[in-house]
Coordinates of C-alpha atoms and ligand atoms in Angstrom, one line a residue:
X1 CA 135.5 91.9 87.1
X2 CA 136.6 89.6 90.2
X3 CA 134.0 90.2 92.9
X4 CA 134.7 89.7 96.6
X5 CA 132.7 87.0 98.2
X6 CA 131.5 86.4 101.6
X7 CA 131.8 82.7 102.6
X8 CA 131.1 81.6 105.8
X9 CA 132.6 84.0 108.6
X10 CA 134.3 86.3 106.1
X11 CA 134.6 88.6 102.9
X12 CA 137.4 86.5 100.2
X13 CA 138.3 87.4 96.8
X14 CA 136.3 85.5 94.5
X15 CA 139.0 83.2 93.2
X16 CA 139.2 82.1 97.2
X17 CA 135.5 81.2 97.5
X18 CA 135.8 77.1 97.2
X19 CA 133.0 75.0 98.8
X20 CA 133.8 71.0 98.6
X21 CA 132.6 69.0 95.5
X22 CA 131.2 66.9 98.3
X23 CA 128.6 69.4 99.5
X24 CA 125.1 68.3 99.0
X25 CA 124.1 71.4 97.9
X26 CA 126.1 70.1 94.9
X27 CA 125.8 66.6 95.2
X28 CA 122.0 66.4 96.0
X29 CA 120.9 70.4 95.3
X30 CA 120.1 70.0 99.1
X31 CA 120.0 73.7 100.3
X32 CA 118.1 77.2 99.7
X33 CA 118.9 80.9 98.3
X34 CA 117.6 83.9 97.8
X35 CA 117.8 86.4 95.4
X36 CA 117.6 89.8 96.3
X37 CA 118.1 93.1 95.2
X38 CA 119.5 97.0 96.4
X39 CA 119.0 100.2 95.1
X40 CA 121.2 103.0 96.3
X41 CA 123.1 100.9 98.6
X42 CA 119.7 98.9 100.9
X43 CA 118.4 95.9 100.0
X44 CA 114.6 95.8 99.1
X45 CA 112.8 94.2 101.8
X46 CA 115.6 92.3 103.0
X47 CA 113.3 91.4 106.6
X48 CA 111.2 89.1 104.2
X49 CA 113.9 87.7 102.3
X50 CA 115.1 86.1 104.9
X51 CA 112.5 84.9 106.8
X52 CA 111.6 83.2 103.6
X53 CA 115.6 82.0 103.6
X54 CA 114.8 80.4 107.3
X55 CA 111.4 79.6 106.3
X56 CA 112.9 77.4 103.4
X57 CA 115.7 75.9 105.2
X58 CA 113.0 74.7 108.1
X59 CA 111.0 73.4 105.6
X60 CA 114.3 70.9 104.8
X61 CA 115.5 70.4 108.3
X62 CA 118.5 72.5 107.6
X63 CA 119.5 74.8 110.5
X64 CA 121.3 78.4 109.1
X65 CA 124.8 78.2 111.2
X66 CA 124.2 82.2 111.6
X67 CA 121.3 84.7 113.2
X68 CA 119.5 86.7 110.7
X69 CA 120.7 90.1 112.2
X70 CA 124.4 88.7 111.3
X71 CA 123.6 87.2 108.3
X72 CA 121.7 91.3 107.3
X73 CA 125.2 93.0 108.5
X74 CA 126.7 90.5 106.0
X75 CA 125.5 91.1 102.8
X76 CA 125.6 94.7 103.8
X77 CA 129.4 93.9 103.9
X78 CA 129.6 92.2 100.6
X79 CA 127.8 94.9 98.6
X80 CA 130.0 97.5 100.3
X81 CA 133.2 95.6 99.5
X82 CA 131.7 95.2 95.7
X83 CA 130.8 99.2 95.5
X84 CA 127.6 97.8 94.3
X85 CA 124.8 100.4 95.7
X86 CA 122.6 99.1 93.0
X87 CA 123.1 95.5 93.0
X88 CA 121.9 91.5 93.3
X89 CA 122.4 89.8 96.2
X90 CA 122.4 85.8 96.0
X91 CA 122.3 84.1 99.7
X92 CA 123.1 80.6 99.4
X93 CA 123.1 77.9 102.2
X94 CA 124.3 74.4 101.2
X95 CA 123.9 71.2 103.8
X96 CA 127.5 71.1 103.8
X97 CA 130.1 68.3 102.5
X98 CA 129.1 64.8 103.7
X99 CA 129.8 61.2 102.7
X100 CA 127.8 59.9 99.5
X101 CA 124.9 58.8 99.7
X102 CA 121.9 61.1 100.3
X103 CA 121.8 60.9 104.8
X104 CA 121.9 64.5 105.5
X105 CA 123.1 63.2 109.0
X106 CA 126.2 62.6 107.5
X107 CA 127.3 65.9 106.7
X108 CA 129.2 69.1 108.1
X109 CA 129.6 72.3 108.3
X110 CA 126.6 74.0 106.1
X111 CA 128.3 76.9 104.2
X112 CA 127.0 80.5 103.8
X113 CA 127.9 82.1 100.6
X114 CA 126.6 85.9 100.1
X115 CA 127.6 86.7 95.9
X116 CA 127.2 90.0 95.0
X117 CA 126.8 91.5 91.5
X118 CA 124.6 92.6 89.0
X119 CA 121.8 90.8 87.1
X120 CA 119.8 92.2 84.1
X121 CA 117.2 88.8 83.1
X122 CA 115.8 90.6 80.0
X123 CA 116.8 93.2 76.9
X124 CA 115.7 96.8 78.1
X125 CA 113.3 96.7 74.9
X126 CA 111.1 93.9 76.0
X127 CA 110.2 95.6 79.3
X128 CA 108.5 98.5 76.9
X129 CA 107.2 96.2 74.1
X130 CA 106.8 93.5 76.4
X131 CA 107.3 89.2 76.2
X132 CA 106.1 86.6 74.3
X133 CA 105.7 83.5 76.0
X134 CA 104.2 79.8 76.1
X135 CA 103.3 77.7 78.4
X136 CA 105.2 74.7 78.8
X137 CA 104.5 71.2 78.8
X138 CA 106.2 70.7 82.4
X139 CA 103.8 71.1 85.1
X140 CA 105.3 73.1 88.2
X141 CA 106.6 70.2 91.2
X142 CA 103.4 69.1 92.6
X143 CA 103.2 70.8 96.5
X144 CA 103.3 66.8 97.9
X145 CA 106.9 66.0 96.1
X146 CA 109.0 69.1 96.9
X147 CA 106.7 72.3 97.9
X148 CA 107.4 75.3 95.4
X149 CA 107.3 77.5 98.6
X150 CA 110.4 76.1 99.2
X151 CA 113.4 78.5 97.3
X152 CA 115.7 75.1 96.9
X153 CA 119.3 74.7 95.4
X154 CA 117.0 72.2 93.3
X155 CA 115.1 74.3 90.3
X156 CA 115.5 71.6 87.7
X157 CA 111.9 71.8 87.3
X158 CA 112.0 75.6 86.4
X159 CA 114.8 74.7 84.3
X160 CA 112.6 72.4 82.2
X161 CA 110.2 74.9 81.8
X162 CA 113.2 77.5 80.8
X163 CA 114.2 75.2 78.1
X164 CA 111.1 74.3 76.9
X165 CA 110.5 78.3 76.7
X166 CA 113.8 79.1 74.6
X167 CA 113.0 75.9 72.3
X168 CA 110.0 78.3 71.5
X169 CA 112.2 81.0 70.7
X170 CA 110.7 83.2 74.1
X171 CA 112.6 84.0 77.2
X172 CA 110.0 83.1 79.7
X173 CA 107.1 80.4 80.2
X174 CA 104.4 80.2 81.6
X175 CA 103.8 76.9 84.0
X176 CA 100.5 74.9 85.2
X177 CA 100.1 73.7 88.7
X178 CA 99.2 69.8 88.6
X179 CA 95.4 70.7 88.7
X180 CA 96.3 72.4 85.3
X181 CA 95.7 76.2 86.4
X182 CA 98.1 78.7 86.4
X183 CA 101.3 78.8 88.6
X184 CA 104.1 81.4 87.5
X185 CA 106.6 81.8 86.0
X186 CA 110.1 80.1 85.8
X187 CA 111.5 82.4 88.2
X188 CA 108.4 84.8 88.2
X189 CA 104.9 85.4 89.4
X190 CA 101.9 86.2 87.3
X191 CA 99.2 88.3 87.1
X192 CA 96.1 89.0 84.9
X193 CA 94.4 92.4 84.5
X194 CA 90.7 91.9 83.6
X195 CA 88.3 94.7 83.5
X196 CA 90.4 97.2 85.9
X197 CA 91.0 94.3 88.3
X198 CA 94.7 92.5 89.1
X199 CA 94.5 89.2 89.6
X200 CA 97.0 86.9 91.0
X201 CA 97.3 83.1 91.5
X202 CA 97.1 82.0 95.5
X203 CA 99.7 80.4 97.4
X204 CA 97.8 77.1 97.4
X205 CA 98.3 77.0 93.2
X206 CA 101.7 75.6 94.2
X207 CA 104.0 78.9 93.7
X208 CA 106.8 80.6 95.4
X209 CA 105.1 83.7 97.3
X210 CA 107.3 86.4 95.6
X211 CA 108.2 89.5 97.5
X212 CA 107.4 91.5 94.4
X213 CA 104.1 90.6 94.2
X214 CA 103.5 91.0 97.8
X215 CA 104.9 94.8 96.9
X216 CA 102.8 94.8 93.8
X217 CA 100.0 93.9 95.1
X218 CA 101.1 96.4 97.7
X219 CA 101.0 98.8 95.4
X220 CA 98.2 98.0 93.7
X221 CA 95.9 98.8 96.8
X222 CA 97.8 102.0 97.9
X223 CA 96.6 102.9 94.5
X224 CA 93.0 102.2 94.9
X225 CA 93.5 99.5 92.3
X226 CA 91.4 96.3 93.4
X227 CA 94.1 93.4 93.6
X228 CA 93.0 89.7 94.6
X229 CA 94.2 86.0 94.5
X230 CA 92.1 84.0 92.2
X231 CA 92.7 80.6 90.9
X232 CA 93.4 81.0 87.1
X233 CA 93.5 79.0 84.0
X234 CA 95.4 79.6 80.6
X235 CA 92.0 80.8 79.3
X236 CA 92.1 83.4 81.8
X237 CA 95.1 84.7 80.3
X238 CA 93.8 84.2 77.0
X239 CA 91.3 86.3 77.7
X240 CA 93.0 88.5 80.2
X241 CA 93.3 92.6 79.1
X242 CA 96.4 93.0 80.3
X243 CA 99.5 90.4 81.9
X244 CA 102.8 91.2 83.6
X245 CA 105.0 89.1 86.1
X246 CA 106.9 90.0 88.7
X247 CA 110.4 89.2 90.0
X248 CA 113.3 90.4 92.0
X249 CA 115.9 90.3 89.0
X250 CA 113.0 90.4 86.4
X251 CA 111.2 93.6 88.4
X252 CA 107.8 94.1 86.6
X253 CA 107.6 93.0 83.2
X254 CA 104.4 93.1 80.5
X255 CA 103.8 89.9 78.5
X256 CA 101.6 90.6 75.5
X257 CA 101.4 87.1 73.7
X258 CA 100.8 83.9 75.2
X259 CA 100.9 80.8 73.1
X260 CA 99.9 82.5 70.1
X261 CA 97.3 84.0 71.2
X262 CA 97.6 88.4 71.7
X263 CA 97.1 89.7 75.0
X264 CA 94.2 92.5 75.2
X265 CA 95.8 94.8 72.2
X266 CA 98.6 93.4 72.0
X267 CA 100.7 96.5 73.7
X268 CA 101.7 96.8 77.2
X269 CA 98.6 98.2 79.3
X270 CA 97.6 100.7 81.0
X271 CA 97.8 99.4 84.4
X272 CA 100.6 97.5 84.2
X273 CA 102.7 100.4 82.8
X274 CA 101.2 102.1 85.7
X275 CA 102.5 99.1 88.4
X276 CA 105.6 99.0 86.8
X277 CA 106.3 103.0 87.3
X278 CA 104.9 103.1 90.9
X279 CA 107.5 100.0 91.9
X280 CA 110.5 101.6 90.2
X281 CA 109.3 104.7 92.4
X282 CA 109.2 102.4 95.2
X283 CA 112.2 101.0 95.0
X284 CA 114.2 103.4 94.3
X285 CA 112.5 106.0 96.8
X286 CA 112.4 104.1 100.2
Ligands
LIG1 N1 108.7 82.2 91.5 C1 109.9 81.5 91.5 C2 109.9 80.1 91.2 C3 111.1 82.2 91.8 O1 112.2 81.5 91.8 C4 109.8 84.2 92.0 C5 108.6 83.5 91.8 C6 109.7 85.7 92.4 O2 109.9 85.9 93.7 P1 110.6 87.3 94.3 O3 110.6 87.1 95.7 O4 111.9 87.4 93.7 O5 109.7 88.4 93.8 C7 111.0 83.6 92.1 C8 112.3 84.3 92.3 C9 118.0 83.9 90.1 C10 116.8 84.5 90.8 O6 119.1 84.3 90.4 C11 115.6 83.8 91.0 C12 114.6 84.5 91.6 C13 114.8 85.7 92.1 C14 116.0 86.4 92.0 C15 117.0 85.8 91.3 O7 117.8 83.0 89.3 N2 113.4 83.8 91.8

């Protein structure tokens, strides 16, 4: 189904929506996104979404050629013109087409592309029996080369990780920060249950701070459920009682296995089932 796109000042059928092949976002991945999602016509949370978009693109010296009340009426606009009340919303901002060569000085015009559409990550069956995955062998970009706070047009590393994942036969994996404790996910956070308590790595163990897991964890306290950051390594997991990440395409999703070795029984648990039916509620209720 052709979708409409919004591209810089305005909504174009898909087939219209051309950037230049001399764009660094393609060139060099130099840009950000988001990924964000609506249920019954709002976007979840879209406030933090994009003050993690301008967050990002301060991070790379990239100034957004719109305000963020304009650039909020927008995608509102682009999920109308789809009819997608239940939807994905990808925000993309390149650096615009330059010359070669890498000077970001050189270039013009940085383009804003709102896509609208739908997104399932996963078969409906592993959110009730839950994932399978490994940990892969690529470490997640150390904070000092290119911070994983930053939501970058670059995700080659998460990519690596992805393949390395699928080579296992899973559809997730797990990655290490360079000290060799737990990050996230490829384009998810983690969390470990452990005798009735959530924990969740820090922002310091080199992650993207997810918006789910700010609701989870949310959630989790509104619950009376006690929910902290702790640094964690693969033998917390190992030993964990219960695991799950957290996404905005992926939503909650229970992992029972992890390289090999069972999670807790093996089934999805009690509190995660419990985290995952209070954020559907969420999401879908207000
Ligand atoms: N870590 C990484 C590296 C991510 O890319 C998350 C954690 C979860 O963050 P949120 O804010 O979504 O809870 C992400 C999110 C896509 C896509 O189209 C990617 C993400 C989210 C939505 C869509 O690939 N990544």
């Amino acid at each position: 189904m052709s979708r409409i796109v919004y591209l810089n000042d305005r909504l174009v059928p898909e087939e219209q929506a051309r950037v230049s092949v001399f764009d660094h976002g393609l060139l060099y991945g130099d840009g950000v996104f988001e990924g964000m999602r609506a249920y019954s016509g709002r976007v979840f949370r879209m406030q933090a979404h994009l003050d993690r978009l301008w967050d990002s693109a301060r991070a790379i010296a990239l100034e957004i050629p719109i305000g963020k009340e304009a650039l909020a009426h927008a995608v509102d606009e682009t999920l109308a013109a789809n009819q997608l009340p239940d939807g994905y919303v990808r925000l993309v901002i390149t650096r615009g087409a330059g010359t070669l060569g890498l000077d970001p000085a050189r270039t013009k015009n940085p383009q804003v592309i709102i896509i609208a559409d739908t997104i399932s990550l996963y078969p409906r069956e592993l959110y009730d029996r839950g994932l399978r995955i490994v940990t892969a062998a690529t470490q997640r970009s150390h904070p000092a080369t290119l911070s994983p706070r930053i939501k970058s047009l670059n995700y080659l590393n998460n990519i690596m990780a992805k393949l390395e994942g699928q080579q296992a036969g899973c559809v997730e994996a797990l990655m290490l920060n360079h000290k060799g404790e737990v990050a996230e996910c490829t384009a998810d956070n983690v969390f470990a249950v452990r005798r009735g308590i959530v924990l969740t790595p820090p922002p310091d163990a080199g992650i993207l701070e997810g918006i789910t897991r700010g609701a989870v964890m949310d959630l989790a306290k509104t619950a009376g459920i006690d929910c902290r950051e702790a640094t964690l390594t693969r033998h917390d997991l190992y030993t964990a009682d219960e695991m799950f990440i957290t996404g905005t395409a992926a939503e909650v999703v229970p992992v029972v296995e992890i390289d090999g070795r069972k999670i807790g029984d093996g089934i999805p648990g009690p509190i995660t089932k419990r985290l995952a039916a209070d954020f559907h509620a969420h999401v879908r209720g207000g």
